[in-house]
Amino acid sequence: MGEMVESNSWPRVVAQVEAGGKARVNIGGTITDCTAGSVEGARARVIDQVGQTAAQLGRSLHAWMIDPGGQWPVIVRPDGTVEARVSDCLCKGVD
């Protein structure tokens, strides 16, 4: 089993990536829009932005990632790495 990751649900982080490569990131009520040439590029920009916020706070953040393939609860670490937030995968959705 992987190592324990200290994370927090504040600020609330929800990111939505559209099929055309547009993305909207909501971090604690601050909304940022970005555009990339593809879904993959938009995902990378979203992860970079959330990772920067995690680094500023000095801890990992819980986030909901939504894209054309579905939605996933994840943990984004300050170094930008992402892992599944398994405890939320089967029973919770995005408000």
PDB file of N, CA, C and O in Angstrom, residues 9-81:
ATOM      1  N   SER A   9      -9.299  19.191   2.690  1.00  0.00           N
ATOM      2  CA  SER A   9     -10.381  19.509   1.779  1.00  0.00           C
ATOM      3  C   SER A   9     -10.589  21.017   1.638  1.00  0.00           C
ATOM      4  O   SER A   9     -11.457  21.448   0.901  1.00  0.00           O
ATOM      5  N   TRP A  10      -9.810  21.824   2.344  1.00  0.00           N
ATOM      6  CA  TRP A  10      -9.854  23.273   2.166  1.00  0.00           C
ATOM      7  C   TRP A  10      -8.543  23.724   1.565  1.00  0.00           C
ATOM      8  O   TRP A  10      -7.495  23.293   2.025  1.00  0.00           O
ATOM      9  N   PRO A  11      -8.536  24.560   0.602  1.00  0.00           N
ATOM     10  CA  PRO A  11      -9.713  25.077  -0.078  1.00  0.00           C
ATOM     11  C   PRO A  11     -10.327  24.023  -0.984  1.00  0.00           C
ATOM     12  O   PRO A  11      -9.646  23.129  -1.475  1.00  0.00           O
ATOM     13  N   ARG A  12     -11.620  24.159  -1.202  1.00  0.00           N
ATOM     14  CA  ARG A  12     -12.311  23.235  -2.114  1.00  0.00           C
ATOM     15  C   ARG A  12     -11.768  23.456  -3.521  1.00  0.00           C
ATOM     16  O   ARG A  12     -11.666  24.592  -3.989  1.00  0.00           O
ATOM     17  N   VAL A  13     -11.419  22.365  -4.191  1.00  0.00           N
ATOM     18  CA  VAL A  13     -10.850  22.442  -5.536  1.00  0.00           C
ATOM     19  C   VAL A  13     -11.690  21.580  -6.478  1.00  0.00           C
ATOM     20  O   VAL A  13     -11.867  20.395  -6.238  1.00  0.00           O
ATOM     21  N   VAL A  14     -12.209  22.223  -7.532  1.00  0.00           N
ATOM     22  CA  VAL A  14     -12.944  21.517  -8.576  1.00  0.00           C
ATOM     23  C   VAL A  14     -12.421  22.023  -9.910  1.00  0.00           C
ATOM     24  O   VAL A  14     -12.364  23.233 -10.137  1.00  0.00           O
ATOM     25  N   ALA A  15     -12.029  21.112 -10.764  1.00  0.00           N
ATOM     26  CA  ALA A  15     -11.531  21.484 -12.092  1.00  0.00           C
ATOM     27  C   ALA A  15     -12.330  20.748 -13.151  1.00  0.00           C
ATOM     28  O   ALA A  15     -12.569  19.554 -13.036  1.00  0.00           O
ATOM     29  N   GLN A  16     -12.741  21.488 -14.176  1.00  0.00           N
ATOM     30  CA  GLN A  16     -13.499  20.882 -15.262  1.00  0.00           C
ATOM     31  C   GLN A  16     -12.791  21.151 -16.580  1.00  0.00           C
ATOM     32  O   GLN A  16     -12.479  22.295 -16.907  1.00  0.00           O
ATOM     33  N   VAL A  17     -12.525  20.067 -17.309  1.00  0.00           N
ATOM     34  CA  VAL A  17     -11.863  20.143 -18.610  1.00  0.00           C
ATOM     35  C   VAL A  17     -12.883  19.750 -19.670  1.00  0.00           C
ATOM     36  O   VAL A  17     -13.544  18.716 -19.542  1.00  0.00           O
ATOM     37  N   GLU A  18     -13.007  20.580 -20.715  1.00  0.00           N
ATOM     38  CA  GLU A  18     -13.940  20.305 -21.803  1.00  0.00           C
ATOM     39  C   GLU A  18     -13.225  19.605 -22.954  1.00  0.00           C
ATOM     40  O   GLU A  18     -12.000  19.689 -23.081  1.00  0.00           O
ATOM     41  N   ALA A  19     -14.000  18.974 -23.809  1.00  0.00           N
ATOM     42  CA  ALA A  19     -13.448  18.207 -24.922  1.00  0.00           C
ATOM     43  C   ALA A  19     -12.545  19.040 -25.830  1.00  0.00           C
ATOM     44  O   ALA A  19     -11.585  18.536 -26.391  1.00  0.00           O
ATOM     45  N   GLY A  20     -12.812  20.327 -25.986  1.00  0.00           N
ATOM     46  CA  GLY A  20     -12.006  21.177 -26.858  1.00  0.00           C
ATOM     47  C   GLY A  20     -10.703  21.659 -26.256  1.00  0.00           C
ATOM     48  O   GLY A  20      -9.942  22.372 -26.906  1.00  0.00           O
ATOM     49  N   GLY A  21     -10.429  21.293 -25.003  1.00  0.00           N
ATOM     50  CA  GLY A  21      -9.190  21.709 -24.363  1.00  0.00           C
ATOM     51  C   GLY A  21      -9.324  22.942 -23.487  1.00  0.00           C
ATOM     52  O   GLY A  21      -8.332  23.468 -22.999  1.00  0.00           O
ATOM     53  N   LYS A  22     -10.544  23.400 -23.259  1.00  0.00           N
ATOM     54  CA  LYS A  22     -10.767  24.509 -22.330  1.00  0.00           C
ATOM     55  C   LYS A  22     -10.925  23.924 -20.932  1.00  0.00           C
ATOM     56  O   LYS A  22     -11.440  22.822 -20.762  1.00  0.00           O
ATOM     57  N   ALA A  23     -10.492  24.695 -19.932  1.00  0.00           N
ATOM     58  CA  ALA A  23     -10.613  24.227 -18.548  1.00  0.00           C
ATOM     59  C   ALA A  23     -10.997  25.376 -17.642  1.00  0.00           C
ATOM     60  O   ALA A  23     -10.657  26.536 -17.902  1.00  0.00           O
ATOM     61  N   ARG A  24     -11.696  25.040 -16.583  1.00  0.00           N
ATOM     62  CA  ARG A  24     -12.047  25.999 -15.533  1.00  0.00           C
ATOM     63  C   ARG A  24     -11.642  25.371 -14.215  1.00  0.00           C
ATOM     64  O   ARG A  24     -12.020  24.237 -13.910  1.00  0.00           O
ATOM     65  N   VAL A  25     -10.877  26.108 -13.428  1.00  0.00           N
ATOM     66  CA  VAL A  25     -10.415  25.636 -12.130  1.00  0.00           C
ATOM     67  C   VAL A  25     -11.001  26.545 -11.059  1.00  0.00           C
ATOM     68  O   VAL A  25     -10.857  27.768 -11.134  1.00  0.00           O
ATOM     69  N   ASN A  26     -11.647  25.958 -10.069  1.00  0.00           N
ATOM     70  CA  ASN A  26     -12.199  26.700  -8.946  1.00  0.00           C
ATOM     71  C   ASN A  26     -11.435  26.261  -7.703  1.00  0.00           C
ATOM     72  O   ASN A  26     -11.554  25.115  -7.267  1.00  0.00           O
ATOM     73  N   ILE A  27     -10.632  27.171  -7.166  1.00  0.00           N
ATOM     74  CA  ILE A  27      -9.871  26.887  -5.948  1.00  0.00           C
ATOM     75  C   ILE A  27     -10.364  27.838  -4.874  1.00  0.00           C
ATOM     76  O   ILE A  27     -10.070  29.037  -4.905  1.00  0.00           O
ATOM     77  N   GLY A  28     -11.160  27.311  -3.968  1.00  0.00           N
ATOM     78  CA  GLY A  28     -11.683  28.117  -2.874  1.00  0.00           C
ATOM     79  C   GLY A  28     -12.494  29.307  -3.321  1.00  0.00           C
ATOM     80  O   GLY A  28     -12.492  30.348  -2.674  1.00  0.00           O
ATOM     81  N   GLY A  29     -13.199  29.182  -4.451  1.00  0.00           N
ATOM     82  CA  GLY A  29     -14.030  30.263  -4.956  1.00  0.00           C
ATOM     83  C   GLY A  29     -13.346  31.164  -5.967  1.00  0.00           C
ATOM     84  O   GLY A  29     -13.990  31.989  -6.595  1.00  0.00           O
ATOM     85  N   THR A  30     -12.053  31.024  -6.137  1.00  0.00           N
ATOM     86  CA  THR A  30     -11.330  31.781  -7.154  1.00  0.00           C
ATOM     87  C   THR A  30     -11.311  30.949  -8.427  1.00  0.00           C
ATOM     88  O   THR A  30     -10.757  29.849  -8.448  1.00  0.00           O
ATOM     89  N   ILE A  31     -11.929  31.478  -9.463  1.00  0.00           N
ATOM     90  CA  ILE A  31     -12.072  30.732 -10.710  1.00  0.00           C
ATOM     91  C   ILE A  31     -11.078  31.239 -11.745  1.00  0.00           C
ATOM     92  O   ILE A  31     -10.946  32.441 -11.957  1.00  0.00           O
ATOM     93  N   THR A  32     -10.393  30.289 -12.371  1.00  0.00           N
ATOM     94  CA  THR A  32      -9.436  30.593 -13.429  1.00  0.00           C
ATOM     95  C   THR A  32      -9.786  29.750 -14.642  1.00  0.00           C
ATOM     96  O   THR A  32     -10.021  28.547 -14.517  1.00  0.00           O
ATOM     97  N   ASP A  33      -9.816  30.387 -15.804  1.00  0.00           N
ATOM     98  CA  ASP A  33     -10.047  29.674 -17.059  1.00  0.00           C
ATOM     99  C   ASP A  33      -8.728  29.564 -17.806  1.00  0.00           C
ATOM    100  O   ASP A  33      -7.891  30.472 -17.753  1.00  0.00           O
ATOM    101  N   CYS A  34      -8.537  28.457 -18.500  1.00  0.00           N
ATOM    102  CA  CYS A  34      -7.350  28.302 -19.340  1.00  0.00           C
ATOM    103  C   CYS A  34      -7.727  27.491 -20.571  1.00  0.00           C
ATOM    104  O   CYS A  34      -8.741  26.814 -20.590  1.00  0.00           O
ATOM    105  N   THR A  35      -6.901  27.606 -21.589  1.00  0.00           N
ATOM    106  CA  THR A  35      -7.134  26.893 -22.832  1.00  0.00           C
ATOM    107  C   THR A  35      -5.848  26.212 -23.255  1.00  0.00           C
ATOM    108  O   THR A  35      -4.763  26.792 -23.161  1.00  0.00           O
ATOM    109  N   ALA A  36      -5.976  25.008 -23.718  1.00  0.00           N
ATOM    110  CA  ALA A  36      -4.845  24.258 -24.271  1.00  0.00           C
ATOM    111  C   ALA A  36      -5.332  23.634 -25.577  1.00  0.00           C
ATOM    112  O   ALA A  36      -6.520  23.672 -25.886  1.00  0.00           O
ATOM    113  N   GLY A  37      -4.463  23.046 -26.317  1.00  0.00           N
ATOM    114  CA  GLY A  37      -4.832  22.470 -27.594  1.00  0.00           C
ATOM    115  C   GLY A  37      -5.554  21.137 -27.517  1.00  0.00           C
ATOM    116  O   GLY A  37      -6.062  20.650 -28.513  1.00  0.00           O
ATOM    117  N   SER A  38      -5.617  20.557 -26.314  1.00  0.00           N
ATOM    118  CA  SER A  38      -6.213  19.229 -26.163  1.00  0.00           C
ATOM    119  C   SER A  38      -6.664  19.030 -24.723  1.00  0.00           C
ATOM    120  O   SER A  38      -6.304  19.804 -23.832  1.00  0.00           O
ATOM    121  N   VAL A  39      -7.434  17.975 -24.526  1.00  0.00           N
ATOM    122  CA  VAL A  39      -7.849  17.613 -23.166  1.00  0.00           C
ATOM    123  C   VAL A  39      -6.611  17.341 -22.311  1.00  0.00           C
ATOM    124  O   VAL A  39      -6.512  17.793 -21.168  1.00  0.00           O
ATOM    125  N   GLU A  40      -5.649  16.606 -22.869  1.00  0.00           N
ATOM    126  CA  GLU A  40      -4.433  16.261 -22.120  1.00  0.00           C
ATOM    127  C   GLU A  40      -3.660  17.523 -21.725  1.00  0.00           C
ATOM    128  O   GLU A  40      -3.151  17.628 -20.611  1.00  0.00           O
ATOM    129  N   GLY A  41      -3.564  18.466 -22.636  1.00  0.00           N
ATOM    130  CA  GLY A  41      -2.871  19.719 -22.334  1.00  0.00           C
ATOM    131  C   GLY A  41      -3.582  20.521 -21.265  1.00  0.00           C
ATOM    132  O   GLY A  41      -2.961  21.106 -20.377  1.00  0.00           O
ATOM    133  N   ALA A  42      -4.919  20.548 -21.331  1.00  0.00           N
ATOM    134  CA  ALA A  42      -5.693  21.262 -20.316  1.00  0.00           C
ATOM    135  C   ALA A  42      -5.551  20.592 -18.961  1.00  0.00           C
ATOM    136  O   ALA A  42      -5.423  21.267 -17.938  1.00  0.00           O
ATOM    137  N   ARG A  43      -5.554  19.260 -18.939  1.00  0.00           N
ATOM    138  CA  ARG A  43      -5.339  18.538 -17.672  1.00  0.00           C
ATOM    139  C   ARG A  43      -4.007  18.938 -17.058  1.00  0.00           C
ATOM    140  O   ARG A  43      -3.903  19.159 -15.847  1.00  0.00           O
ATOM    141  N   ALA A  44      -2.965  18.990 -17.879  1.00  0.00           N
ATOM    142  CA  ALA A  44      -1.631  19.342 -17.381  1.00  0.00           C
ATOM    143  C   ALA A  44      -1.627  20.743 -16.785  1.00  0.00           C
ATOM    144  O   ALA A  44      -1.017  20.974 -15.732  1.00  0.00           O
ATOM    145  N   ARG A  45      -2.304  21.682 -17.435  1.00  0.00           N
ATOM    146  CA  ARG A  45      -2.373  23.055 -16.901  1.00  0.00           C
ATOM    147  C   ARG A  45      -3.123  23.097 -15.576  1.00  0.00           C
ATOM    148  O   ARG A  45      -2.742  23.807 -14.657  1.00  0.00           O
ATOM    149  N   VAL A  46      -4.208  22.340 -15.495  1.00  0.00           N
ATOM    150  CA  VAL A  46      -4.989  22.277 -14.264  1.00  0.00           C
ATOM    151  C   VAL A  46      -4.133  21.722 -13.129  1.00  0.00           C
ATOM    152  O   VAL A  46      -4.079  22.295 -12.033  1.00  0.00           O
ATOM    153  N   ILE A  47      -3.463  20.617 -13.368  1.00  0.00           N
ATOM    154  CA  ILE A  47      -2.624  20.002 -12.335  1.00  0.00           C
ATOM    155  C   ILE A  47      -1.515  20.956 -11.909  1.00  0.00           C
ATOM    156  O   ILE A  47      -1.202  21.079 -10.717  1.00  0.00           O
ATOM    157  N   ASP A  48      -0.931  21.662 -12.863  1.00  0.00           N
ATOM    158  CA  ASP A  48       0.117  22.638 -12.539  1.00  0.00           C
ATOM    159  C   ASP A  48      -0.435  23.725 -11.617  1.00  0.00           C
ATOM    160  O   ASP A  48       0.190  24.071 -10.615  1.00  0.00           O
ATOM    161  N   GLN A  49      -1.611  24.232 -11.940  1.00  0.00           N
ATOM    162  CA  GLN A  49      -2.196  25.298 -11.122  1.00  0.00           C
ATOM    163  C   GLN A  49      -2.532  24.818  -9.714  1.00  0.00           C
ATOM    164  O   GLN A  49      -2.232  25.486  -8.728  1.00  0.00           O
ATOM    165  N   VAL A  50      -3.150  23.653  -9.612  1.00  0.00           N
ATOM    166  CA  VAL A  50      -3.496  23.121  -8.289  1.00  0.00           C
ATOM    167  C   VAL A  50      -2.226  22.778  -7.513  1.00  0.00           C
ATOM    168  O   VAL A  50      -2.130  23.039  -6.309  1.00  0.00           O
ATOM    169  N   GLY A  51      -1.222  22.223  -8.189  1.00  0.00           N
ATOM    170  CA  GLY A  51       0.053  21.923  -7.540  1.00  0.00           C
ATOM    171  C   GLY A  51       0.739  23.171  -7.009  1.00  0.00           C
ATOM    172  O   GLY A  51       1.324  23.153  -5.920  1.00  0.00           O
ATOM    173  N   GLN A  52       0.653  24.275  -7.752  1.00  0.00           N
ATOM    174  CA  GLN A  52       1.237  25.533  -7.272  1.00  0.00           C
ATOM    175  C   GLN A  52       0.532  26.018  -6.007  1.00  0.00           C
ATOM    176  O   GLN A  52       1.182  26.484  -5.066  1.00  0.00           O
ATOM    177  N   THR A  53      -0.793  25.889  -5.978  1.00  0.00           N
ATOM    178  CA  THR A  53      -1.528  26.286  -4.771  1.00  0.00           C
ATOM    179  C   THR A  53      -1.160  25.377  -3.603  1.00  0.00           C
ATOM    180  O   THR A  53      -0.954  25.847  -2.476  1.00  0.00           O
ATOM    181  N   ALA A  54      -1.045  24.092  -3.858  1.00  0.00           N
ATOM    182  CA  ALA A  54      -0.639  23.156  -2.804  1.00  0.00           C
ATOM    183  C   ALA A  54       0.748  23.518  -2.276  1.00  0.00           C
ATOM    184  O   ALA A  54       0.984  23.491  -1.060  1.00  0.00           O
ATOM    185  N   ALA A  55       1.660  23.888  -3.172  1.00  0.00           N
ATOM    186  CA  ALA A  55       3.010  24.275  -2.752  1.00  0.00           C
ATOM    187  C   ALA A  55       2.967  25.544  -1.905  1.00  0.00           C
ATOM    188  O   ALA A  55       3.676  25.645  -0.892  1.00  0.00           O
ATOM    189  N   GLN A  56       2.139  26.509  -2.289  1.00  0.00           N
ATOM    190  CA  GLN A  56       2.019  27.740  -1.500  1.00  0.00           C
ATOM    191  C   GLN A  56       1.497  27.457  -0.100  1.00  0.00           C
ATOM    192  O   GLN A  56       1.916  28.090   0.865  1.00  0.00           O
ATOM    193  N   LEU A  57       0.575  26.490   0.000  1.00  0.00           N
ATOM    194  CA  LEU A  57       0.009  26.131   1.303  1.00  0.00           C
ATOM    195  C   LEU A  57       0.883  25.145   2.072  1.00  0.00           C
ATOM    196  O   LEU A  57       0.667  24.914   3.257  1.00  0.00           O
ATOM    197  N   GLY A  58       1.829  24.524   1.368  1.00  0.00           N
ATOM    198  CA  GLY A  58       2.734  23.586   2.019  1.00  0.00           C
ATOM    199  C   GLY A  58       2.114  22.234   2.337  1.00  0.00           C
ATOM    200  O   GLY A  58       2.569  21.535   3.237  1.00  0.00           O
ATOM    201  N   ARG A  59       1.084  21.859   1.588  1.00  0.00           N
ATOM    202  CA  ARG A  59       0.429  20.571   1.833  1.00  0.00           C
ATOM    203  C   ARG A  59      -0.346  20.142   0.601  1.00  0.00           C
ATOM    204  O   ARG A  59      -0.653  20.952  -0.272  1.00  0.00           O
ATOM    205  N   SER A  60      -0.675  18.871   0.549  1.00  0.00           N
ATOM    206  CA  SER A  60      -1.462  18.327  -0.544  1.00  0.00           C
ATOM    207  C   SER A  60      -2.903  18.800  -0.437  1.00  0.00           C
ATOM    208  O   SER A  60      -3.380  19.135   0.645  1.00  0.00           O
ATOM    209  N   LEU A  61      -3.598  18.809  -1.593  1.00  0.00           N
ATOM    210  CA  LEU A  61      -4.983  19.251  -1.633  1.00  0.00           C
ATOM    211  C   LEU A  61      -5.882  18.173  -2.223  1.00  0.00           C
ATOM    212  O   LEU A  61      -5.508  17.499  -3.182  1.00  0.00           O
ATOM    213  N   HIS A  62      -7.083  18.048  -1.666  1.00  0.00           N
ATOM    214  CA  HIS A  62      -8.125  17.224  -2.276  1.00  0.00           C
ATOM    215  C   HIS A  62      -8.670  18.004  -3.456  1.00  0.00           C
ATOM    216  O   HIS A  62      -8.823  19.221  -3.383  1.00  0.00           O
ATOM    217  N   ALA A  63      -8.989  17.313  -4.538  1.00  0.00           N
ATOM    218  CA  ALA A  63      -9.565  17.978  -5.701  1.00  0.00           C
ATOM    219  C   ALA A  63     -10.500  17.028  -6.427  1.00  0.00           C
ATOM    220  O   ALA A  63     -10.313  15.809  -6.384  1.00  0.00           O
ATOM    221  N   TRP A  64     -11.504  17.583  -7.079  1.00  0.00           N
ATOM    222  CA  TRP A  64     -12.360  16.839  -7.999  1.00  0.00           C
ATOM    223  C   TRP A  64     -11.964  17.238  -9.392  1.00  0.00           C
ATOM    224  O   TRP A  64     -11.947  18.428  -9.727  1.00  0.00           O
ATOM    225  N   MET A  65     -11.611  16.270 -10.217  1.00  0.00           N
ATOM    226  CA  MET A  65     -11.244  16.499 -11.610  1.00  0.00           C
ATOM    227  C   MET A  65     -12.359  15.939 -12.486  1.00  0.00           C
ATOM    228  O   MET A  65     -12.732  14.766 -12.358  1.00  0.00           O
ATOM    229  N   ILE A  66     -12.890  16.777 -13.358  1.00  0.00           N
ATOM    230  CA  ILE A  66     -13.996  16.389 -14.233  1.00  0.00           C
ATOM    231  C   ILE A  66     -13.554  16.635 -15.669  1.00  0.00           C
ATOM    232  O   ILE A  66     -13.056  17.717 -15.994  1.00  0.00           O
ATOM    233  N   ASP A  67     -13.711  15.627 -16.515  1.00  0.00           N
ATOM    234  CA  ASP A  67     -13.383  15.806 -17.928  1.00  0.00           C
ATOM    235  C   ASP A  67     -14.327  14.938 -18.743  1.00  0.00           C
ATOM    236  O   ASP A  67     -15.209  14.280 -18.176  1.00  0.00           O
ATOM    237  N   PRO A  68     -14.201  14.926 -20.068  1.00  0.00           N
ATOM    238  CA  PRO A  68     -15.138  14.154 -20.887  1.00  0.00           C
ATOM    239  C   PRO A  68     -15.189  12.661 -20.534  1.00  0.00           C
ATOM    240  O   PRO A  68     -16.180  11.991 -20.834  1.00  0.00           O
ATOM    241  N   GLY A  69     -14.174  12.149 -19.887  1.00  0.00           N
ATOM    242  CA  GLY A  69     -14.138  10.735 -19.525  1.00  0.00           C
ATOM    243  C   GLY A  69     -14.804  10.403 -18.213  1.00  0.00           C
ATOM    244  O   GLY A  69     -14.987   9.242 -17.876  1.00  0.00           O
ATOM    245  N   GLY A  70     -15.153  11.412 -17.412  1.00  0.00           N
ATOM    246  CA  GLY A  70     -15.772  11.164 -16.112  1.00  0.00           C
ATOM    247  C   GLY A  70     -15.290  12.144 -15.063  1.00  0.00           C
ATOM    248  O   GLY A  70     -14.778  13.215 -15.378  1.00  0.00           O
ATOM    249  N   GLN A  71     -15.439  11.756 -13.812  1.00  0.00           N
ATOM    250  CA  GLN A  71     -14.983  12.606 -12.709  1.00  0.00           C
ATOM    251  C   GLN A  71     -14.272  11.753 -11.675  1.00  0.00           C
ATOM    252  O   GLN A  71     -14.644  10.607 -11.451  1.00  0.00           O
ATOM    253  N   TRP A  72     -13.219  12.327 -11.087  1.00  0.00           N
ATOM    254  CA  TRP A  72     -12.387  11.593 -10.154  1.00  0.00           C
ATOM    255  C   TRP A  72     -11.975  12.466  -8.981  1.00  0.00           C
ATOM    256  O   TRP A  72     -11.549  13.598  -9.168  1.00  0.00           O
ATOM    257  N   PRO A  73     -12.076  11.916  -7.767  1.00  0.00           N
ATOM    258  CA  PRO A  73     -11.503  12.603  -6.611  1.00  0.00           C
ATOM    259  C   PRO A  73     -10.014  12.252  -6.550  1.00  0.00           C
ATOM    260  O   PRO A  73      -9.639  11.078  -6.650  1.00  0.00           O
ATOM    261  N   VAL A  74      -9.179  13.256  -6.442  1.00  0.00           N
ATOM    262  CA  VAL A  74      -7.740  13.033  -6.415  1.00  0.00           C
ATOM    263  C   VAL A  74      -7.094  13.851  -5.308  1.00  0.00           C
ATOM    264  O   VAL A  74      -7.712  14.747  -4.736  1.00  0.00           O
ATOM    265  N   ILE A  75      -5.848  13.535  -5.045  1.00  0.00           N
ATOM    266  CA  ILE A  75      -4.998  14.333  -4.163  1.00  0.00           C
ATOM    267  C   ILE A  75      -3.869  14.868  -5.024  1.00  0.00           C
ATOM    268  O   ILE A  75      -3.225  14.108  -5.750  1.00  0.00           O
ATOM    269  N   VAL A  76      -3.668  16.181  -4.966  1.00  0.00           N
ATOM    270  CA  VAL A  76      -2.581  16.813  -5.709  1.00  0.00           C
ATOM    271  C   VAL A  76      -1.539  17.265  -4.689  1.00  0.00           C
ATOM    272  O   VAL A  76      -1.843  18.028  -3.775  1.00  0.00           O
ATOM    273  N   ARG A  77      -0.334  16.747  -4.847  1.00  0.00           N
ATOM    274  CA  ARG A  77       0.758  17.089  -3.927  1.00  0.00           C
ATOM    275  C   ARG A  77       1.430  18.402  -4.346  1.00  0.00           C
ATOM    276  O   ARG A  77       1.319  18.813  -5.502  1.00  0.00           O
ATOM    277  N   PRO A  78       2.151  19.025  -3.435  1.00  0.00           N
ATOM    278  CA  PRO A  78       2.845  20.280  -3.765  1.00  0.00           C
ATOM    279  C   PRO A  78       3.837  20.148  -4.921  1.00  0.00           C
ATOM    280  O   PRO A  78       4.103  21.138  -5.604  1.00  0.00           O
ATOM    281  N   ASP A  79       4.351  18.949  -5.170  1.00  0.00           N
ATOM    282  CA  ASP A  79       5.282  18.768  -6.297  1.00  0.00           C
ATOM    283  C   ASP A  79       4.548  18.488  -7.603  1.00  0.00           C
ATOM    284  O   ASP A  79       5.161  18.242  -8.637  1.00  0.00           O
ATOM    285  N   GLY A  80       3.200  18.518  -7.571  1.00  0.00           N
ATOM    286  CA  GLY A  80       2.409  18.327  -8.772  1.00  0.00           C
ATOM    287  C   GLY A  80       2.034  16.894  -9.075  1.00  0.00           C
ATOM    288  O   GLY A  80       1.325  16.638 -10.048  1.00  0.00           O
ATOM    289  N   THR A  81       2.473  15.948  -8.258  1.00  0.00           N
ATOM    290  CA  THR A  81       2.061  14.569  -8.492  1.00  0.00           C
ATOM    291  C   THR A  81       0.613  14.393  -8.040  1.00  0.00           C
ATOM    292  O   THR A  81       0.124  15.102  -7.156  1.00  0.00           O
TER     293      THR A  81
END
